[in-house]
Amino acid sequence: MEQALHRSSRASGIRLVTESMPGARSVAVGAWIGVGSRFETPEESGVSHFLEHMLFKGTPTRSPQRIAEEFDGLGGEVNAATGKDYTVVYARVLDDLVGDAFEIVSDMLQRPAMAELEQEREVVLEEIAMYEDDPQDKVHDLATQALFPGQAMGRPGIGLGEVVGSVTADEVRRYHASHYTSPNVVVAAAGHVDHETLGELCDRHLGELAQAPSAGAIEPAVAGGPRLLVEEKPTEQYHLSLSGPGLSRSDDRRHAMQVLDVILGGAMSSRLFQEVREKRGLAYSVGSYTVGYADTGQLGVYVGTRGDNLGQVCEIVRTELLRLGSERVSPAELRRAKDHLKGRLVLGLESPGNRMNRIGRAVLGDTELLSVDEIVERIEAVGADDLQGIAEEHWDPAGLSGAAIGTSSRTIADAAGRLSTDLADAVSSVGSSSRA
């Protein structure tokens, strides 16, 4: 049964959205702030992420230990995340404790003390070091950098070590004051929640946020030409991530793009999974993905494989991408992809946390907030011609950029030539700390 969505704007400028889930005994509540790595200058790269950490490091009336103890005492979960265009602090607690949890989150959001900045700086630098040691994670950021060169969109949200290592408490305070303002905040909640009660909590606890508009704006993203960034590193596998411009999160064709992604590499029965892993045993991890932003999108393919297999994998990827644009998807494959996508959607939305994420991100990004039934209708409306048109426009291997991490740049370049000569001719090497 479709659940009730409610939206309102508070007098302070804060936007509130809730989704009631009858029968639930918990509430997931999050404060979404419209700032992320796309708002940062190169000199600020990583400040959004560092500030997210500092929110947990105490307020004038709460020590970091007290924050942890209070949430543990509520039996709840609390966490935060920083993306390209948002920061979110969220909690999930029993329904009768949401007021207590919201008061703590509000205190953290408005009054970070910056008292343990040096200790947390070391924590974030360790996180960056861990990221540098994980090629399966880092290669995706390098692929985004290749697709959007020299732009904020191409920089990883985790930030640069040299920035995090030198930013001062006053600089973080100014960044907080510039972006953590009422018009730039969305409070979202899902579960056993009453909209008006949560609105009263917003009015009571978030009154210290400035009501001025946020000082920042996203830098427009413009995809460059084919480019392959290569990092030589001693690894057991070669990690390859291909990337191309996709659809924005408000594009009417985004549901067709999601169906196409399921067919290409987003499921166990997908073409890449079957051809690369199941039939030939060339990789353990292989798949595709799509993501939408306010003004653009990104699509990609990832594979981790040994060097001897990399060229053959690239040939298979090329074949499957070209086949998407040249052959109509069969009715059976289309039906299976639609049912998979609908099932994944509905099963995911049984979680209050997933529902809170969906509605919070939609309202913050000013995109249409569709009901589950409306999304299902749009998925059902996707036809084979829609998929073929998107494949021809967005999945042409000649238009892709990418990145690879492995022991030999020559092995990578040779393999890339079996995918696209343009890509093989545009190989650039990066150092282990280069993410400009």
XYZ file of C-alpha atoms in Angstrom, residues 32-423:
392
model
C 20.397 17.112 4.371
C 22.663 20.079 3.672
C 23.153 21.329 0.133
C 26.943 21.283 0.094
C 29.438 18.683 -1.077
C 32.628 18.338 -3.070
C 31.158 20.089 -6.138
C 30.952 23.312 -4.128
C 34.635 23.284 -3.218
C 37.458 25.163 -4.856
C 40.694 23.179 -5.359
C 42.012 24.865 -2.219
C 38.986 23.546 -0.290
C 39.071 19.989 -1.625
C 37.884 17.771 1.225
C 36.590 20.471 3.577
C 32.965 19.291 3.210
C 34.020 15.789 4.218
C 36.261 17.040 7.044
C 33.419 19.200 8.393
C 31.121 16.163 8.371
C 33.613 14.439 10.670
C 33.850 17.481 12.941
C 30.085 17.459 13.540
C 30.640 14.385 15.712
C 33.518 15.888 17.679
C 31.496 17.775 20.242
C 29.449 20.908 20.814
C 29.696 23.549 23.556
C 27.501 21.347 25.776
C 28.314 17.834 24.544
C 31.659 16.082 24.348
C 32.245 13.528 21.582
C 31.963 10.774 24.195
C 28.660 12.134 25.434
C 27.260 12.199 21.883
C 28.252 8.554 21.463
C 26.860 7.563 24.851
C 23.544 9.337 24.278
C 22.969 7.611 20.964
C 23.998 4.264 22.416
C 21.549 4.911 25.257
C 18.781 5.481 22.739
C 19.549 2.135 21.136
C 19.794 3.958 17.840
C 22.102 4.367 14.877
C 23.747 7.625 13.841
C 26.018 8.349 10.901
C 26.792 10.859 8.167
C 27.932 10.974 4.548
C 29.306 13.497 2.082
C 28.513 13.339 -1.619
C 29.133 15.468 -4.670
C 26.260 17.833 -3.900
C 25.096 17.050 -0.364
C 26.082 16.283 3.209
C 23.678 14.281 5.361
C 23.607 13.515 9.091
C 21.051 10.854 9.948
C 19.785 8.683 12.761
C 17.413 5.777 13.158
C 15.687 5.238 16.495
C 12.487 3.877 18.022
C 9.509 6.079 17.205
C 9.032 7.375 20.757
C 12.674 8.511 20.940
C 12.825 10.564 17.746
C 12.562 13.836 19.680
C 15.623 12.999 21.782
C 17.612 11.918 18.729
C 16.629 15.004 16.728
C 17.716 17.322 19.530
C 21.204 15.734 19.538
C 21.532 15.886 15.740
C 20.399 19.524 15.770
C 23.021 20.403 18.369
C 25.739 18.736 16.280
C 24.547 20.416 13.106
C 24.431 23.948 14.461
C 27.206 24.114 17.046
C 30.270 22.048 16.125
C 32.926 22.978 18.680
C 35.976 22.228 16.488
C 37.666 21.327 19.781
C 39.340 18.109 18.622
C 40.281 19.202 15.125
C 43.878 17.963 15.249
C 42.894 14.477 16.394
C 40.185 14.185 13.749
C 42.527 15.553 11.091
C 44.692 12.485 11.679
C 41.634 10.226 11.414
C 40.667 11.701 8.040
C 44.265 11.486 6.784
C 44.207 7.797 7.725
C 40.944 7.434 5.815
C 42.588 9.009 2.758
C 45.553 6.653 3.121
C 43.183 3.675 3.289
C 41.451 4.957 0.156
C 44.817 5.200 -1.630
C 45.459 1.553 -0.769
C 42.132 0.361 -2.211
C 42.347 0.349 -6.025
C 38.824 -1.046 -6.387
C 37.542 2.129 -4.721
C 39.997 4.683 -6.078
C 39.699 3.653 -9.737
C 36.101 4.946 -9.831
C 37.206 8.398 -8.703
C 39.987 8.387 -11.272
C 37.441 7.505 -13.967
C 35.279 10.446 -12.877
C 38.361 12.673 -13.005
C 39.048 11.457 -16.542
C 35.465 12.186 -17.606
C 35.296 15.631 -15.988
C 38.913 16.858 -16.141
C 39.961 19.889 -14.123
C 36.512 20.314 -12.570
C 34.992 20.009 -9.119
C 32.867 17.114 -10.372
C 36.065 15.207 -11.114
C 37.557 15.580 -7.643
C 36.841 12.868 -5.046
C 34.724 13.826 -2.084
C 37.215 12.405 0.392
C 39.513 15.306 -0.439
C 43.208 15.977 -0.874
C 45.631 15.110 1.898
C 47.461 18.408 1.564
C 44.218 20.357 2.080
C 42.961 18.274 4.980
C 46.429 18.376 6.499
C 46.572 22.173 6.572
C 43.017 23.531 6.887
C 42.501 25.553 10.078
C 39.630 25.548 12.554
C 38.691 29.093 11.520
C 38.507 28.068 7.870
C 36.242 25.136 8.716
C 34.061 27.435 10.855
C 33.690 29.886 7.963
C 32.798 27.060 5.610
C 30.175 25.855 8.075
C 28.684 29.325 8.491
C 28.521 29.849 4.720
C 26.725 26.612 3.865
C 24.872 25.356 6.942
C 21.983 27.810 6.628
C 18.232 27.238 6.947
C 17.357 27.607 3.230
C 20.094 25.097 2.447
C 18.752 22.388 4.796
C 16.146 19.692 4.212
C 14.912 17.587 7.122
C 13.592 14.230 5.939
C 12.073 11.383 7.915
C 10.392 8.079 7.185
C 8.766 5.456 9.364
C 6.322 5.885 12.237
C 6.519 9.682 12.073
C 4.035 12.553 12.299
C 4.765 15.455 9.965
C 3.521 18.238 12.209
C 5.306 16.885 15.269
C 8.589 16.777 13.385
C 7.938 20.294 12.103
C 7.615 21.509 15.676
C 10.923 19.817 16.511
C 12.553 21.670 13.587
C 11.213 24.994 14.847
C 12.316 24.260 18.413
C 15.803 22.879 17.815
C 17.116 24.369 14.555
C 16.559 28.042 15.294
C 20.255 28.928 15.438
C 20.912 28.326 11.745
C 21.361 31.536 9.766
C 18.449 32.274 7.455
C 20.660 33.671 4.683
C 20.999 31.688 1.456
C 24.015 29.435 1.108
C 27.098 31.201 -0.220
C 28.049 28.440 -2.632
C 26.991 27.165 -6.020
C 27.951 24.071 -7.947
C 30.472 24.362 -10.738
C 28.860 23.217 -14.014
C 30.114 19.843 -15.199
C 31.273 19.394 -18.786
C 32.454 16.014 -20.015
C 35.743 16.013 -21.893
C 36.859 13.823 -24.763
C 38.043 10.227 -24.392
C 40.836 9.948 -21.851
C 42.341 7.044 -19.925
C 44.109 7.754 -16.643
C 46.546 5.025 -15.617
C 48.179 4.525 -12.248
C 50.947 1.984 -12.050
C 50.813 0.177 -8.738
C 51.741 -3.342 -7.602
C 48.398 -5.126 -7.499
C 47.267 -8.704 -7.959
C 44.532 -7.606 -10.368
C 44.098 -4.849 -12.911
C 41.185 -2.587 -12.023
C 39.449 -0.894 -14.955
C 36.602 1.613 -14.720
C 35.047 3.062 -17.872
C 32.952 6.194 -17.635
C 30.737 8.316 -19.863
C 28.246 11.164 -19.536
C 24.807 9.970 -18.467
C 21.421 11.497 -17.714
C 20.573 14.033 -15.036
C 18.341 12.947 -12.176
C 15.413 14.895 -13.666
C 15.738 13.569 -17.223
C 12.541 11.843 -18.354
C 14.618 8.986 -19.809
C 16.320 8.087 -16.513
C 14.058 5.105 -15.887
C 14.916 3.703 -19.314
C 18.596 4.202 -18.493
C 18.122 2.190 -15.296
C 16.470 -0.656 -17.202
C 19.337 -0.618 -19.682
C 21.846 -0.746 -16.844
C 20.181 -3.891 -15.456
C 20.467 -5.511 -18.892
C 24.095 -4.524 -19.406
C 25.711 -5.220 -16.051
C 23.429 -4.520 -13.115
C 22.222 -8.047 -12.349
C 23.381 -11.664 -12.275
C 21.636 -12.361 -15.581
C 23.114 -9.240 -17.193
C 25.130 -9.518 -20.355
C 28.475 -8.520 -18.886
C 28.115 -10.756 -15.836
C 27.187 -13.733 -17.980
C 29.768 -13.188 -20.730
C 32.733 -12.175 -18.582
C 32.233 -14.173 -15.406
C 29.842 -17.041 -15.920
C 30.786 -18.223 -19.419
C 34.517 -17.459 -19.419
C 35.589 -17.064 -15.787
C 37.596 -13.943 -16.593
C 36.647 -11.926 -13.502
C 35.032 -12.202 -10.108
C 33.715 -8.627 -10.063
C 32.190 -7.069 -13.178
C 29.208 -4.777 -13.627
C 27.810 -1.445 -14.709
C 26.227 1.536 -12.971
C 24.480 4.851 -13.573
C 24.144 7.928 -11.354
C 22.298 11.196 -11.899
C 23.162 14.702 -10.713
C 21.361 18.030 -11.031
C 22.899 18.996 -14.364
C 24.439 15.826 -15.738
C 24.906 12.139 -15.107
C 27.514 9.443 -15.227
C 27.498 5.854 -16.355
C 30.199 3.283 -16.079
C 31.523 -0.233 -16.292
C 33.908 -1.772 -13.768
C 35.949 -4.957 -13.922
C 38.768 -6.393 -11.842
C 40.822 -9.075 -13.571
C 44.355 -10.398 -14.040
C 46.567 -8.827 -16.677
C 46.404 -11.843 -18.998
C 42.627 -11.450 -19.195
C 42.329 -7.682 -19.499
C 42.473 -7.473 -23.290
C 39.860 -10.179 -23.762
C 37.584 -8.504 -21.208
C 37.881 -5.199 -23.094
C 36.884 -6.947 -26.330
C 33.806 -8.433 -24.663
C 32.818 -5.064 -23.197
C 33.156 -3.433 -26.622
C 31.060 -6.164 -28.243
C 28.286 -5.878 -25.675
C 28.180 -2.081 -25.809
C 27.919 -2.068 -29.588
C 25.255 -4.767 -29.466
C 23.118 -2.604 -27.173
C 22.929 0.067 -29.860
C 22.586 -2.194 -32.883
C 20.098 -4.840 -31.697
C 16.700 -4.477 -30.102
C 16.406 -6.020 -26.663
C 14.196 -9.103 -26.736
C 10.774 -8.986 -25.029
C 11.896 -11.625 -22.517
C 15.057 -9.740 -21.552
C 13.157 -6.473 -21.281
C 10.508 -8.097 -19.071
C 13.136 -9.632 -16.807
C 14.989 -6.318 -16.412
C 11.803 -4.411 -15.575
C 10.733 -6.957 -12.982
C 14.211 -6.967 -11.448
C 14.252 -3.173 -11.202
C 10.759 -3.017 -9.699
C 11.551 -5.739 -7.197
C 14.760 -4.057 -6.120
C 12.896 -0.768 -5.720
C 10.042 -2.143 -3.626
C 12.232 -4.366 -1.441
C 14.606 -1.469 -0.786
C 11.785 0.820 0.230
C 10.663 -1.511 2.992
C 13.478 0.153 4.954
C 12.706 3.523 6.610
C 16.333 4.486 6.036
C 16.112 3.943 2.283
C 12.844 5.861 2.101
C 14.344 8.750 4.048
C 17.305 8.830 1.661
C 15.029 8.851 -1.374
C 12.795 11.699 -0.263
C 15.563 13.775 1.321
C 17.749 13.654 -1.781
C 14.793 14.458 -4.052
C 13.689 17.525 -2.112
C 17.226 18.812 -1.621
C 17.908 18.436 -5.333
C 14.554 19.974 -6.297
C 13.563 16.963 -8.399
C 10.117 15.464 -8.682
C 9.143 13.271 -5.760
C 7.395 10.292 -7.281
C 5.394 7.702 -5.415
C 6.400 4.063 -5.727
C 3.400 3.433 -7.968
C 4.424 6.306 -10.259
C 7.961 4.962 -10.533
C 6.643 1.499 -11.371
C 4.423 3.002 -14.078
C 7.392 4.764 -15.653
C 9.479 1.613 -15.599
C 6.638 -0.300 -17.251
C 6.389 2.369 -19.970
C 9.976 1.765 -21.137
C 10.159 0.178 -24.582
C 12.909 -1.519 -26.585
C 13.249 1.513 -28.872
C 13.875 3.731 -25.836
C 16.741 1.505 -24.766
C 18.324 1.357 -28.183
C 18.246 5.142 -28.538
C 19.947 5.657 -25.171
C 22.541 2.994 -25.947
C 23.458 4.640 -29.258
C 23.807 8.048 -27.591
C 25.503 7.147 -24.310
C 27.090 3.699 -24.500
C 29.218 4.049 -27.642
C 32.654 2.702 -26.613
C 34.344 5.365 -28.759
C 32.949 8.075 -26.465
C 34.018 6.612 -23.116
C 36.760 7.755 -20.798
C 38.134 5.750 -17.932
C 40.875 4.811 -15.534
C 42.919 1.758 -14.680
C 45.193 0.739 -11.832
C 47.676 -2.093 -12.258
C 51.325 -3.062 -12.494
C 51.947 -2.212 -16.167
C 50.707 0.819 -18.099
C 51.676 -0.948 -21.357
C 49.364 -3.856 -20.545
C 46.560 -1.399 -19.832
C 47.121 0.616 -23.014
C 47.225 -2.510 -25.173
C 43.990 -3.787 -23.638
C 42.290 -0.401 -24.016
C 43.093 -0.473 -27.729
C 40.862 -3.522 -28.054
C 38.023 -1.454 -26.614
C 38.595 1.860 -28.397
C 41.530 3.219 -30.383
C 40.617 6.727 -29.210
C 40.956 5.606 -25.610
